Amino acid sequence: MTDLLNAVLVIILVMNLFALGTSRINAVIRTVAIQGILLGIIPLLIHKHLTIPVAIMIIVAVVIKGTVIPTIMIRALRDAQIKREVEPLIGFLPSIILGAMATAFALLIAGQLPLASQHYGTLLVPTSIATVFVGFILLVTRYKAISQVIGYLVLENGIFIFSMLLVEAMPLIVEMGVMLDLFVGIFVTCIIINHINQAFSSMDTRHLVSLKE
Amino acid sequence: MLSVWMILTAIAVLGFSGLPVCLLSSRSVVGQRIATLLMFLGSIIGLGGIAVSFNEATTPTLCVPWFLPFGQFMVTIDAISILFLVPVFIVPVLGSIYGLRYWKQSEHQENGQRLAFFYGLLAGSMALVVIAHDAVLFLIAWEIMAIAAYFAATAEDDNPDVCRAGWIYLIATHVGTLCLIAMFALWRHATNSFALMPIVGIPAETAGTIFVLALIGFGFKAGIMPLHVWLPGAHANAPSHVSAVMSGVMLKMGVYGIIRMTALLPMPAVWWGGTLLILGAITGVAGIAFAIGQNDIKRMLAYSSIENIGIIIIGLGLALLGRSLNQPVWVVLGLGGSLLHVWNHSLFKSLLFFNAGAIIHAAHTRNIDQMGGLAKRMPLVMVLFVVGAVAICALPPLNGFASEWLIYNGLFNTLGFDGNAGFPAAAIAAVPLAMIGALAVACFIKMFGAVFLGSPRCESANHAHNQPLSMIMPMAVLAVGCIGIGLFPIIATVPLDKAVKIWASLPVQTVSITTAVPLGWIAKMGLAFVVLIGVIILVLKNLPRAKVVSRAGTWDCGYARPTARIQYTGSSFGQMLVSLFNFILWPKTDLPAIHKLFPSTARFKNIVPDTILDRLIVPLFRIAGRYLPMLRILQQGQTHFYVLYILIIVIILLICGSIGV
Amino acid sequence: MTDKIIHILLLIVMPPLLLGVINKTKAWFAGRNGPPVLQSYYDIIKLLRKGMVISTTTTWIFIAGPVVTLAAVLLAGMLIPIGSFNSPIAFAGDLILFAYLFGLARFFTTAAAMDTGSPFEGMGSAREVTFACLSEPAMFFAFLVLAKLSGSLTLTHMLHGPAEGFSSAMAAPLILVSIGLFVVLLAETCRIPVDDPNTHLELTMIHEVMVLDHSGPLLGIILYSAAMKMFILGTVLLHIILPFQTRTMWINWPMFIIELLGLAIVIGIVESIMARLRMRHIPGLLIAALLFCGFGFILLVRYNQ
């Protein structure tokens, strides 16, 4: 089971880098959606027997991350009529390299962290750290509001992976709360994006600087 | 003992071979011929001495006390010395033959005598360096070598570029020597003797310090990045046969120093090998990347020498790692590959420098962007260049491949097979090595294409002509060496195995190169490749209508008036790679902005200066030159001030002593 | 012995078929009928029966280019195992020879291109050597992973995996490596998104532009060796992505052929649904491939001890 789990986690890592390297926002949204669905599979691979709370969590996660959120975002994108991130703060290639360095860093330090021994063999911890890093890189380096939402989503994916370690200890309701927060957050942001777009006729967050005064 | 005397005689003959030129008239070419003859004789005696030493039961050593207060005259010819002696006895003599026409005494009256004298001295002192087994003797030989190389390289010292390169060389080599003096002082302190004999049981910190000092001191000579600053300028501005000797042989003296010192020190720590692996990878990749950025044919070759030193250092690092972790296979493959690469590099790099000399002689420029089309004008030189270029790119079936193959095998072995733990981090060095290989192909295709292929871009390149036999012959000898070692690397394994065993003090019956890797396959595959080419050509010839039906101009894509100037130059060829590596190269680009619909004539310029020298050291020296003169206040020129200084120092020392610092 | 003969026969006969299948797939996607699957054979045979037009600028290097390339590629083809069978030639360290034979081929192809003095061909060869500087290290990272997994330095054993077969624990690094190698395959064989084999705009090409001046049998040899290169790299990739064999030996041959044709279809699909990348973005793609293979290695060393 661990081996299959690791394979899935590696695919998630690859998707992180893909999200950093492509300029088409549509493609990034789809990547993150698939990543969300893959995340839903992970609990199946960790737990030998499926409990009802876990099953509910899987279904909710897959539905929200895999379908609902991407749909909202793609709609927002269509309304705002943009297709790609034109000029990120740092180029696509440097951000891939940055992401790769973050991933390598996560892989290297994960072994040093004081973890329960059953987690050493899996890639759960490094993947979650790397995904969080990639989320941050997306948040920091992209200008378009929608790309920043994607960064936020990737960040949350990373945290979700980490919560897999604690799934027995953590009550279902907490996870549900996080999921709800995420959903509401993105829903609201997508509405805001529309408004930014109407107010500034662009989705560039740099224009928000003019709100300073 | 006979071998020691023969080699000492050879050194004397080589060292003073330039005297006849100095004694005869500066117009006479007779002296030059006698000098070449003497070098030839000396080399024959030296090679004979090497052959004799193989049959001697014990390691021949000669040890006599001398008049100097320190040390003694002690020389030993062991397997490591022999490996480095071979290039010393082969390359300089070929260079001397080459110089008969390249630097004809009657055409270079003002500096020919000086060049001849120091050229011989350089050869002799290098041979002395590798057999000296006493620190003081070693340093004396080392210093003679450094000075002789300076005078030989700056033969044309009326040219400001040559002077500048000479000064940088002189400063760099003496900073290196300073480190070596510190190292030998430490050595003396640790062993109570100047003799270079293996030591046991010195503290790990002392051994580490000696290693670092040796690495820096010898690193300056070998051209390890970032200590390579003197190398490109000195090689580019020296006469080509001197560049060949400097690059082919003298750089290896630095490598020899590192190898010798690591052989003498006991039990290397893991970080020694690790440092060398990292340094080697950086030196190799950065060296060849800089080479791609150059337009001067000799600067390109000089940077490519740095790259090859990087490869040698990678092998050495692997061997050290093998010694620390007690893995004889790594030692054998790492050191064996690195020593074989020392030989190989001295063969193909000298060949390429001779070649560059012939090209410069014919085209009257060093800038490859102005050449082109020399293949039709100098076909023989071109064939020899192809041999050298294929060899230096480490492509099968020539010799560069054989040595890199050994190093690769060693690196892959660090992955740890058959339950062996291994050290997989070291195996990553195979990746930069692969990158070096691909970059080397880019570099030499750039050079080959710009110099020999296409049509000539300037008038002098158009009138280039074949070179005389005395310049072709030395290249041909080296090319035969490249092919020989490439097809039959097995012949080199006996001396290599011996040297490896001395270096690592391995017992006799442990692994050898031939048991560690199936070297015979390299020969078989090389021959198979040659046969395959023959078969394909035969088939091609026998196709029913495979004949040249017509000859026309190159397809110009519909452009009506193609000229030689629209060809891709060396600079444009390297442009993409230069921008890919601009984080280390920092090219200075002069890009004209295009404004109007019909832009006027514009010039594009792209220069790759040496990052370390031109962006770090020169500015530092400039700052030092601005502020350090303030210290001149101290120099009053009056004696009592100096006495006062002495008094102050004494007081400070007394205070320090009393606090116990 | 029979296996060796089949190996050599497949190596010599099959490569042009891959080009045919790729073109057929692309035609199908474009809604065309497309040329027959065997068209590449017809092309090569036609070219071999023609005379040559040679530029006045060129020297013997121009002819040496295709000849050396074919010899190098053929020899490299002898080193790889096909399907579940061992390669005809195998020795420890043959993987390095394998990689460097491609380097040799590249040296002479690019030199032959420079020999014509055409600016376009210079452009093509500059691109070829530049991209190789990234794809070759990626290939070596992949080799490191395979060598570590199989505990051998012989391509035959490396590609067949450890004696008990690839275990599922190796899946994670192998996924990364196969992604990296697939990009290397596309780059080395000059397919979309790196290069477009169909374009006729000289400024945007890599491989096709290098052979603008070759004609007749020389061009035939070039086409043939390019196809063979794809055959070889595809075979290498197949060992990693489809490491399944049956017990009955003879079935493995047709199985291999079907797998390879499947790979050709995949390449055709990639070519149909993707556009060629802009030239200055290609290094990014190759660096990504290098990183994937590198990660594979780190994962393997760090987590599979």
mmCIF file with all atom_site columns, N, CA and C in Angstrom, chain C residues 15-16 18-26 40 128 131 182-198 206-208 223 226-227 229-230 233 263-264 266-272 274-277 282 285-286:
data_model
loop_
_atom_site.group_PDB
_atom_site.id
_atom_site.type_symbol
_atom_site.label_atom_id
_atom_site.label_alt_id
_atom_site.label_comp_id
_atom_site.label_asym_id
_atom_site.label_entity_id
_atom_site.label_seq_id
_atom_site.pdbx_PDB_ins_code
_atom_site.Cartn_x
_atom_site.Cartn_y
_atom_site.Cartn_z
_atom_site.occupancy
_atom_site.B_iso_or_equiv
_atom_site.pdbx_formal_charge
_atom_site.auth_seq_id
_atom_site.auth_comp_id
_atom_site.auth_asym_id
_atom_site.auth_atom_id
_atom_site.pdbx_PDB_model_num
ATOM 1   N N  . PRO C 1 15  ? 12.373 0.472  -37.791 1.00 0.00 ? 15  PRO C N  1
ATOM 2   C CA . PRO C 1 15  ? 12.309 1.916  -37.502 1.00 0.00 ? 15  PRO C CA 1
ATOM 3   C C  . PRO C 1 15  ? 11.401 2.734  -38.421 1.00 0.00 ? 15  PRO C C  1
ATOM 4   N N  . PRO C 1 16  ? 11.494 2.630  -39.770 1.00 0.00 ? 16  PRO C N  1
ATOM 5   C CA . PRO C 1 16  ? 10.655 3.519  -40.570 1.00 0.00 ? 16  PRO C CA 1
ATOM 6   C C  . PRO C 1 16  ? 9.157  3.314  -40.325 1.00 0.00 ? 16  PRO C C  1
ATOM 7   N N  . LEU C 1 18  ? 7.714  3.153  -37.531 1.00 0.00 ? 18  LEU C N  1
ATOM 8   C CA . LEU C 1 18  ? 7.265  4.050  -36.466 1.00 0.00 ? 18  LEU C CA 1
ATOM 9   C C  . LEU C 1 18  ? 6.857  5.390  -37.043 1.00 0.00 ? 18  LEU C C  1
ATOM 10  N N  . LEU C 1 19  ? 7.696  5.913  -37.960 1.00 0.00 ? 19  LEU C N  1
ATOM 11  C CA . LEU C 1 19  ? 7.363  7.193  -38.579 1.00 0.00 ? 19  LEU C CA 1
ATOM 12  C C  . LEU C 1 19  ? 6.014  7.091  -39.270 1.00 0.00 ? 19  LEU C C  1
ATOM 13  N N  . GLY C 1 20  ? 5.802  5.977  -39.978 1.00 0.00 ? 20  GLY C N  1
ATOM 14  C CA . GLY C 1 20  ? 4.540  5.782  -40.676 1.00 0.00 ? 20  GLY C CA 1
ATOM 15  C C  . GLY C 1 20  ? 3.367  5.817  -39.714 1.00 0.00 ? 20  GLY C C  1
ATOM 16  N N  . VAL C 1 21  ? 3.514  5.123  -38.585 1.00 0.00 ? 21  VAL C N  1
ATOM 17  C CA . VAL C 1 21  ? 2.403  5.064  -37.626 1.00 0.00 ? 21  VAL C CA 1
ATOM 18  C C  . VAL C 1 21  ? 2.134  6.451  -37.044 1.00 0.00 ? 21  VAL C C  1
ATOM 19  N N  . ILE C 1 22  ? 3.224  7.169  -36.729 1.00 0.00 ? 22  ILE C N  1
ATOM 20  C CA . ILE C 1 22  ? 3.041  8.522  -36.184 1.00 0.00 ? 22  ILE C CA 1
ATOM 21  C C  . ILE C 1 22  ? 2.282  9.385  -37.188 1.00 0.00 ? 22  ILE C C  1
ATOM 22  N N  . ASN C 1 23  ? 2.714  9.328  -38.444 1.00 0.00 ? 23  ASN C N  1
ATOM 23  C CA . ASN C 1 23  ? 2.069  10.170 -39.449 1.00 0.00 ? 23  ASN C CA 1
ATOM 24  C C  . ASN C 1 23  ? 0.608  9.781  -39.648 1.00 0.00 ? 23  ASN C C  1
ATOM 25  N N  . LYS C 1 24  ? 0.343  8.477  -39.587 1.00 0.00 ? 24  LYS C N  1
ATOM 26  C CA . LYS C 1 24  ? -1.031 8.008  -39.744 1.00 0.00 ? 24  LYS C CA 1
ATOM 27  C C  . LYS C 1 24  ? -1.895 8.544  -38.606 1.00 0.00 ? 24  LYS C C  1
ATOM 28  N N  . THR C 1 25  ? -1.340 8.469  -37.373 1.00 0.00 ? 25  THR C N  1
ATOM 29  C CA . THR C 1 25  ? -2.090 8.970  -36.221 1.00 0.00 ? 25  THR C CA 1
ATOM 30  C C  . THR C 1 25  ? -2.404 10.444 -36.391 1.00 0.00 ? 25  THR C C  1
ATOM 31  N N  . LYS C 1 26  ? -1.378 11.187 -36.827 1.00 0.00 ? 26  LYS C N  1
ATOM 32  C CA . LYS C 1 26  ? -1.595 12.621 -36.974 1.00 0.00 ? 26  LYS C CA 1
ATOM 33  C C  . LYS C 1 26  ? -2.653 12.897 -38.049 1.00 0.00 ? 26  LYS C C  1
ATOM 34  N N  . SER C 1 40  ? 7.308  5.735  -45.297 1.00 0.00 ? 40  SER C N  1
ATOM 35  C CA . SER C 1 40  ? 8.710  6.036  -44.996 1.00 0.00 ? 40  SER C CA 1
ATOM 36  C C  . SER C 1 40  ? 9.643  5.066  -45.706 1.00 0.00 ? 40  SER C C  1
ATOM 37  N N  . GLU C 1 128 ? 20.711 22.138 -31.862 1.00 0.00 ? 128 GLU C N  1
ATOM 38  C CA . GLU C 1 128 ? 20.893 20.712 -31.546 1.00 0.00 ? 128 GLU C CA 1
ATOM 39  C C  . GLU C 1 128 ? 21.887 20.534 -30.392 1.00 0.00 ? 128 GLU C C  1
ATOM 40  N N  . PHE C 1 131 ? 20.501 21.949 -26.936 1.00 0.00 ? 131 PHE C N  1
ATOM 41  C CA . PHE C 1 131 ? 19.498 21.159 -26.217 1.00 0.00 ? 131 PHE C CA 1
ATOM 42  C C  . PHE C 1 131 ? 20.095 19.857 -25.688 1.00 0.00 ? 131 PHE C C  1
ATOM 43  N N  . PHE C 1 182 ? 10.680 10.498 -21.375 1.00 0.00 ? 182 PHE C N  1
ATOM 44  C CA . PHE C 1 182 ? 9.779  10.745 -22.496 1.00 0.00 ? 182 PHE C CA 1
ATOM 45  C C  . PHE C 1 182 ? 10.083 12.106 -23.126 1.00 0.00 ? 182 PHE C C  1
ATOM 46  N N  . VAL C 1 183 ? 10.344 13.095 -22.269 1.00 0.00 ? 183 VAL C N  1
ATOM 47  C CA . VAL C 1 183 ? 10.717 14.413 -22.806 1.00 0.00 ? 183 VAL C CA 1
ATOM 48  C C  . VAL C 1 183 ? 12.029 14.302 -23.570 1.00 0.00 ? 183 VAL C C  1
ATOM 49  N N  . VAL C 1 184 ? 12.988 13.553 -22.996 1.00 0.00 ? 184 VAL C N  1
ATOM 50  C CA . VAL C 1 184 ? 14.274 13.377 -23.681 1.00 0.00 ? 184 VAL C CA 1
ATOM 51  C C  . VAL C 1 184 ? 14.053 12.711 -25.033 1.00 0.00 ? 184 VAL C C  1
ATOM 52  N N  . LEU C 1 185 ? 13.161 11.714 -25.061 1.00 0.00 ? 185 LEU C N  1
ATOM 53  C CA . LEU C 1 185 ? 12.858 11.025 -26.323 1.00 0.00 ? 185 LEU C CA 1
ATOM 54  C C  . LEU C 1 185 ? 12.327 12.012 -27.351 1.00 0.00 ? 185 LEU C C  1
ATOM 55  N N  . LEU C 1 186 ? 11.389 12.865 -26.921 1.00 0.00 ? 186 LEU C N  1
ATOM 56  C CA . LEU C 1 186 ? 10.805 13.840 -27.857 1.00 0.00 ? 186 LEU C CA 1
ATOM 57  C C  . LEU C 1 186 ? 11.878 14.811 -28.338 1.00 0.00 ? 186 LEU C C  1
ATOM 58  N N  . ALA C 1 187 ? 12.774 15.227 -27.411 1.00 0.00 ? 187 ALA C N  1
ATOM 59  C CA . ALA C 1 187 ? 13.792 16.199 -27.800 1.00 0.00 ? 187 ALA C CA 1
ATOM 60  C C  . ALA C 1 187 ? 14.820 15.566 -28.727 1.00 0.00 ? 187 ALA C C  1
ATOM 61  N N  . GLU C 1 188 ? 15.269 14.353 -28.375 1.00 0.00 ? 188 GLU C N  1
ATOM 62  C CA . GLU C 1 188 ? 16.338 13.737 -29.150 1.00 0.00 ? 188 GLU C CA 1
ATOM 63  C C  . GLU C 1 188 ? 15.861 13.317 -30.530 1.00 0.00 ? 188 GLU C C  1
ATOM 64  N N  . THR C 1 189 ? 14.588 12.965 -30.639 1.00 0.00 ? 189 THR C N  1
ATOM 65  C CA . THR C 1 189 ? 14.111 12.552 -31.948 1.00 0.00 ? 189 THR C CA 1
ATOM 66  C C  . THR C 1 189 ? 13.426 13.703 -32.665 1.00 0.00 ? 189 THR C C  1
ATOM 67  N N  . CYS C 1 190 ? 13.526 14.913 -32.075 1.00 0.00 ? 190 CYS C N  1
ATOM 68  C CA . CYS C 1 190 ? 13.051 16.120 -32.729 1.00 0.00 ? 190 CYS C CA 1
ATOM 69  C C  . CYS C 1 190 ? 11.572 16.051 -33.068 1.00 0.00 ? 190 CYS C C  1
ATOM 70  N N  . ARG C 1 191 ? 10.750 15.753 -32.094 1.00 0.00 ? 191 ARG C N  1
ATOM 71  C CA . ARG C 1 191 ? 9.310  15.767 -32.309 1.00 0.00 ? 191 ARG C CA 1
ATOM 72  C C  . ARG C 1 191 ? 8.713  16.979 -31.605 1.00 0.00 ? 191 ARG C C  1
ATOM 73  N N  . ILE C 1 192 ? 7.448  17.269 -31.908 1.00 0.00 ? 192 ILE C N  1
ATOM 74  C CA . ILE C 1 192 ? 6.711  18.296 -31.170 1.00 0.00 ? 192 ILE C CA 1
ATOM 75  C C  . ILE C 1 192 ? 6.653  17.850 -29.717 1.00 0.00 ? 192 ILE C C  1
ATOM 76  N N  . PRO C 1 193 ? 6.794  18.691 -28.712 1.00 0.00 ? 193 PRO C N  1
ATOM 77  C CA . PRO C 1 193 ? 6.815  20.149 -28.749 1.00 0.00 ? 193 PRO C CA 1
ATOM 78  C C  . PRO C 1 193 ? 8.203  20.779 -28.900 1.00 0.00 ? 193 PRO C C  1
ATOM 79  N N  . VAL C 1 194 ? 9.228  19.959 -29.137 1.00 0.00 ? 194 VAL C N  1
ATOM 80  C CA . VAL C 1 194 ? 10.563 20.544 -29.223 1.00 0.00 ? 194 VAL C CA 1
ATOM 81  C C  . VAL C 1 194 ? 10.852 21.008 -30.639 1.00 0.00 ? 194 VAL C C  1
ATOM 82  N N  . ASP C 1 195 ? 10.523 20.170 -31.595 1.00 0.00 ? 195 ASP C N  1
ATOM 83  C CA . ASP C 1 195 ? 10.846 20.473 -32.977 1.00 0.00 ? 195 ASP C CA 1
ATOM 84  C C  . ASP C 1 195 ? 9.678  19.952 -33.809 1.00 0.00 ? 195 ASP C C  1
ATOM 85  N N  . ASP C 1 196 ? 9.453  20.560 -34.930 1.00 0.00 ? 196 ASP C N  1
ATOM 86  C CA . ASP C 1 196 ? 8.357  20.091 -35.760 1.00 0.00 ? 196 ASP C CA 1
ATOM 87  C C  . ASP C 1 196 ? 8.923  19.454 -37.017 1.00 0.00 ? 196 ASP C C  1
ATOM 88  N N  . PRO C 1 197 ? 8.768  18.141 -37.162 1.00 0.00 ? 197 PRO C N  1
ATOM 89  C CA . PRO C 1 197 ? 9.355  17.482 -38.330 1.00 0.00 ? 197 PRO C CA 1
ATOM 90  C C  . PRO C 1 197 ? 8.658  17.862 -39.635 1.00 0.00 ? 197 PRO C C  1
ATOM 91  N N  . ASN C 1 198 ? 7.509  18.511 -39.557 1.00 0.00 ? 198 ASN C N  1
ATOM 92  C CA . ASN C 1 198 ? 6.795  18.808 -40.800 1.00 0.00 ? 198 ASN C CA 1
ATOM 93  C C  . ASN C 1 198 ? 6.991  20.223 -41.296 1.00 0.00 ? 198 ASN C C  1
ATOM 94  N N  . ILE C 1 206 ? 14.995 22.389 -36.113 1.00 0.00 ? 206 ILE C N  1
ATOM 95  C CA . ILE C 1 206 ? 16.264 21.934 -35.559 1.00 0.00 ? 206 ILE C CA 1
ATOM 96  C C  . ILE C 1 206 ? 16.844 20.862 -36.475 1.00 0.00 ? 206 ILE C C  1
ATOM 97  N N  . HIS C 1 207 ? 16.212 19.700 -36.455 1.00 0.00 ? 207 HIS C N  1
ATOM 98  C CA . HIS C 1 207 ? 16.827 18.586 -37.175 1.00 0.00 ? 207 HIS C CA 1
ATOM 99  C C  . HIS C 1 207 ? 16.664 18.749 -38.683 1.00 0.00 ? 207 HIS C C  1
ATOM 100 N N  . GLU C 1 208 ? 15.455 19.108 -39.097 1.00 0.00 ? 208 GLU C N  1
ATOM 101 C CA . GLU C 1 208 ? 15.209 19.178 -40.540 1.00 0.00 ? 208 GLU C CA 1
ATOM 102 C C  . GLU C 1 208 ? 16.103 20.216 -41.202 1.00 0.00 ? 208 GLU C C  1
ATOM 103 N N  . LEU C 1 223 ? 17.360 10.040 -42.814 1.00 0.00 ? 223 LEU C N  1
ATOM 104 C CA . LEU C 1 223 ? 15.993 9.714  -42.396 1.00 0.00 ? 223 LEU C CA 1
ATOM 105 C C  . LEU C 1 223 ? 15.965 8.392  -41.651 1.00 0.00 ? 223 LEU C C  1
ATOM 106 N N  . ALA C 1 226 ? 17.518 8.623  -38.206 1.00 0.00 ? 226 ALA C N  1
ATOM 107 C CA . ALA C 1 226 ? 16.636 9.323  -37.263 1.00 0.00 ? 226 ALA C CA 1
ATOM 108 C C  . ALA C 1 226 ? 15.542 8.382  -36.769 1.00 0.00 ? 226 ALA C C  1
ATOM 109 N N  . ALA C 1 227 ? 14.982 7.596  -37.715 1.00 0.00 ? 227 ALA C N  1
ATOM 110 C CA . ALA C 1 227 ? 13.946 6.648  -37.311 1.00 0.00 ? 227 ALA C CA 1
ATOM 111 C C  . ALA C 1 227 ? 14.513 5.606  -36.356 1.00 0.00 ? 227 ALA C C  1
ATOM 112 N N  . LYS C 1 229 ? 16.961 5.967  -34.322 1.00 0.00 ? 229 LYS C N  1
ATOM 113 C CA . LYS C 1 229 ? 17.178 6.588  -33.021 1.00 0.00 ? 229 LYS C CA 1
ATOM 114 C C  . LYS C 1 229 ? 15.885 6.559  -32.215 1.00 0.00 ? 229 LYS C C  1
ATOM 115 N N  . MET C 1 230 ? 14.789 6.847  -32.908 1.00 0.00 ? 230 MET C N  1
ATOM 116 C CA . MET C 1 230 ? 13.516 6.814  -32.207 1.00 0.00 ? 230 MET C CA 1
ATOM 117 C C  . MET C 1 230 ? 13.189 5.398  -31.747 1.00 0.00 ? 230 MET C C  1
ATOM 118 N N  . LEU C 1 233 ? 15.442 4.735  -28.562 1.00 0.00 ? 233 LEU C N  1
ATOM 119 C CA . LEU C 1 233 ? 15.030 5.435  -27.340 1.00 0.00 ? 233 LEU C CA 1
ATOM 120 C C  . LEU C 1 233 ? 13.642 4.977  -26.906 1.00 0.00 ? 233 LEU C C  1
ATOM 121 N N  . LEU C 1 263 ? 3.501  3.113  -28.509 1.00 0.00 ? 263 LEU C N  1
ATOM 122 C CA . LEU C 1 263 ? 4.262  4.310  -28.147 1.00 0.00 ? 263 LEU C CA 1
ATOM 123 C C  . LEU C 1 263 ? 4.274  5.301  -29.304 1.00 0.00 ? 263 LEU C C  1
ATOM 124 N N  . ALA C 1 264 ? 4.407  4.765  -30.516 1.00 0.00 ? 264 ALA C N  1
ATOM 125 C CA . ALA C 1 264 ? 4.398  5.641  -31.689 1.00 0.00 ? 264 ALA C CA 1
ATOM 126 C C  . ALA C 1 264 ? 3.062  6.362  -31.777 1.00 0.00 ? 264 ALA C C  1
ATOM 127 N N  . VAL C 1 266 ? 1.178  7.120  -29.256 1.00 0.00 ? 266 VAL C N  1
ATOM 128 C CA . VAL C 1 266 ? 1.181  8.150  -28.210 1.00 0.00 ? 266 VAL C CA 1
ATOM 129 C C  . VAL C 1 266 ? 1.926  9.389  -28.695 1.00 0.00 ? 266 VAL C C  1
ATOM 130 N N  . ILE C 1 267 ? 3.089  9.162  -29.325 1.00 0.00 ? 267 ILE C N  1
ATOM 131 C CA . ILE C 1 267 ? 3.854  10.304 -29.847 1.00 0.00 ? 267 ILE C CA 1
ATOM 132 C C  . ILE C 1 267 ? 3.011  11.055 -30.869 1.00 0.00 ? 267 ILE C C  1
ATOM 133 N N  . GLY C 1 268 ? 2.314  10.302 -31.720 1.00 0.00 ? 268 GLY C N  1
ATOM 134 C CA . GLY C 1 268 ? 1.454  10.935 -32.714 1.00 0.00 ? 268 GLY C CA 1
ATOM 135 C C  . GLY C 1 268 ? 0.371  11.766 -32.057 1.00 0.00 ? 268 GLY C C  1
ATOM 136 N N  . ILE C 1 269 ? -0.189 11.243 -30.962 1.00 0.00 ? 269 ILE C N  1
ATOM 137 C CA . ILE C 1 269 ? -1.244 11.996 -30.259 1.00 0.00 ? 269 ILE C CA 1
ATOM 138 C C  . ILE C 1 269 ? -0.657 13.272 -29.674 1.00 0.00 ? 269 ILE C C  1
ATOM 139 N N  . VAL C 1 270 ? 0.512  13.127 -29.023 1.00 0.00 ? 270 VAL C N  1
ATOM 140 C CA . VAL C 1 270 ? 1.156  14.325 -28.457 1.00 0.00 ? 270 VAL C CA 1
ATOM 141 C C  . VAL C 1 270 ? 1.360  15.358 -29.554 1.00 0.00 ? 270 VAL C C  1
ATOM 142 N N  . GLU C 1 271 ? 1.810  14.895 -30.725 1.00 0.00 ? 271 GLU C N  1
ATOM 143 C CA . GLU C 1 271 ? 2.065  15.830 -31.814 1.00 0.00 ? 271 GLU C CA 1
ATOM 144 C C  . GLU C 1 271 ? 0.781  16.468 -32.296 1.00 0.00 ? 271 GLU C C  1
ATOM 145 N N  . SER C 1 272 ? -0.312 15.738 -32.216 1.00 0.00 ? 272 SER C N  1
ATOM 146 C CA . SER C 1 272 ? -1.556 16.279 -32.745 1.00 0.00 ? 272 SER C CA 1
ATOM 147 C C  . SER C 1 272 ? -2.184 17.286 -31.802 1.00 0.00 ? 272 SER C C  1
ATOM 148 N N  . MET C 1 274 ? -0.632 19.031 -29.305 1.00 0.00 ? 274 MET C N  1
ATOM 149 C CA . MET C 1 274 ? 0.216  20.088 -28.766 1.00 0.00 ? 274 MET C CA 1
ATOM 150 C C  . MET C 1 274 ? 0.773  20.940 -29.882 1.00 0.00 ? 274 MET C C  1
ATOM 151 N N  . ALA C 1 275 ? 1.121  22.176 -29.521 1.00 0.00 ? 275 ALA C N  1
ATOM 152 C CA . ALA C 1 275 ? 1.816  23.031 -30.482 1.00 0.00 ? 275 ALA C CA 1
ATOM 153 C C  . ALA C 1 275 ? 3.298  23.009 -30.153 1.00 0.00 ? 275 ALA C C  1
ATOM 154 N N  . ARG C 1 276 ? 4.100  23.378 -31.146 1.00 0.00 ? 276 ARG C N  1
ATOM 155 C CA . ARG C 1 276 ? 5.532  23.430 -30.860 1.00 0.00 ? 276 ARG C CA 1
ATOM 156 C C  . ARG C 1 276 ? 5.808  24.591 -29.910 1.00 0.00 ? 276 ARG C C  1
ATOM 157 N N  . LEU C 1 277 ? 6.690  24.356 -28.953 1.00 0.00 ? 277 LEU C N  1
ATOM 158 C CA . LEU C 1 277 ? 7.025  25.414 -28.005 1.00 0.00 ? 277 LEU C CA 1
ATOM 159 C C  . LEU C 1 277 ? 7.874  26.471 -28.701 1.00 0.00 ? 277 LEU C C  1
ATOM 160 N N  . ILE C 1 282 ? 12.170 25.975 -24.830 1.00 0.00 ? 282 ILE C N  1
ATOM 161 C CA . ILE C 1 282 ? 12.557 24.564 -24.842 1.00 0.00 ? 282 ILE C CA 1
ATOM 162 C C  . ILE C 1 282 ? 13.541 24.218 -23.728 1.00 0.00 ? 282 ILE C C  1
ATOM 163 N N  . LEU C 1 285 ? 11.676 23.226 -20.709 1.00 0.00 ? 285 LEU C N  1
ATOM 164 C CA . LEU C 1 285 ? 11.114 21.874 -20.749 1.00 0.00 ? 285 LEU C CA 1
ATOM 165 C C  . LEU C 1 285 ? 12.181 20.836 -20.412 1.00 0.00 ? 285 LEU C C  1
ATOM 166 N N  . LEU C 1 286 ? 13.363 21.033 -20.995 1.00 0.00 ? 286 LEU C N  1
ATOM 167 C CA . LEU C 1 286 ? 14.424 20.048 -20.776 1.00 0.00 ? 286 LEU C CA 1
ATOM 168 C C  . LEU C 1 286 ? 14.954 20.114 -19.351 1.00 0.00 ? 286 LEU C C  1
#
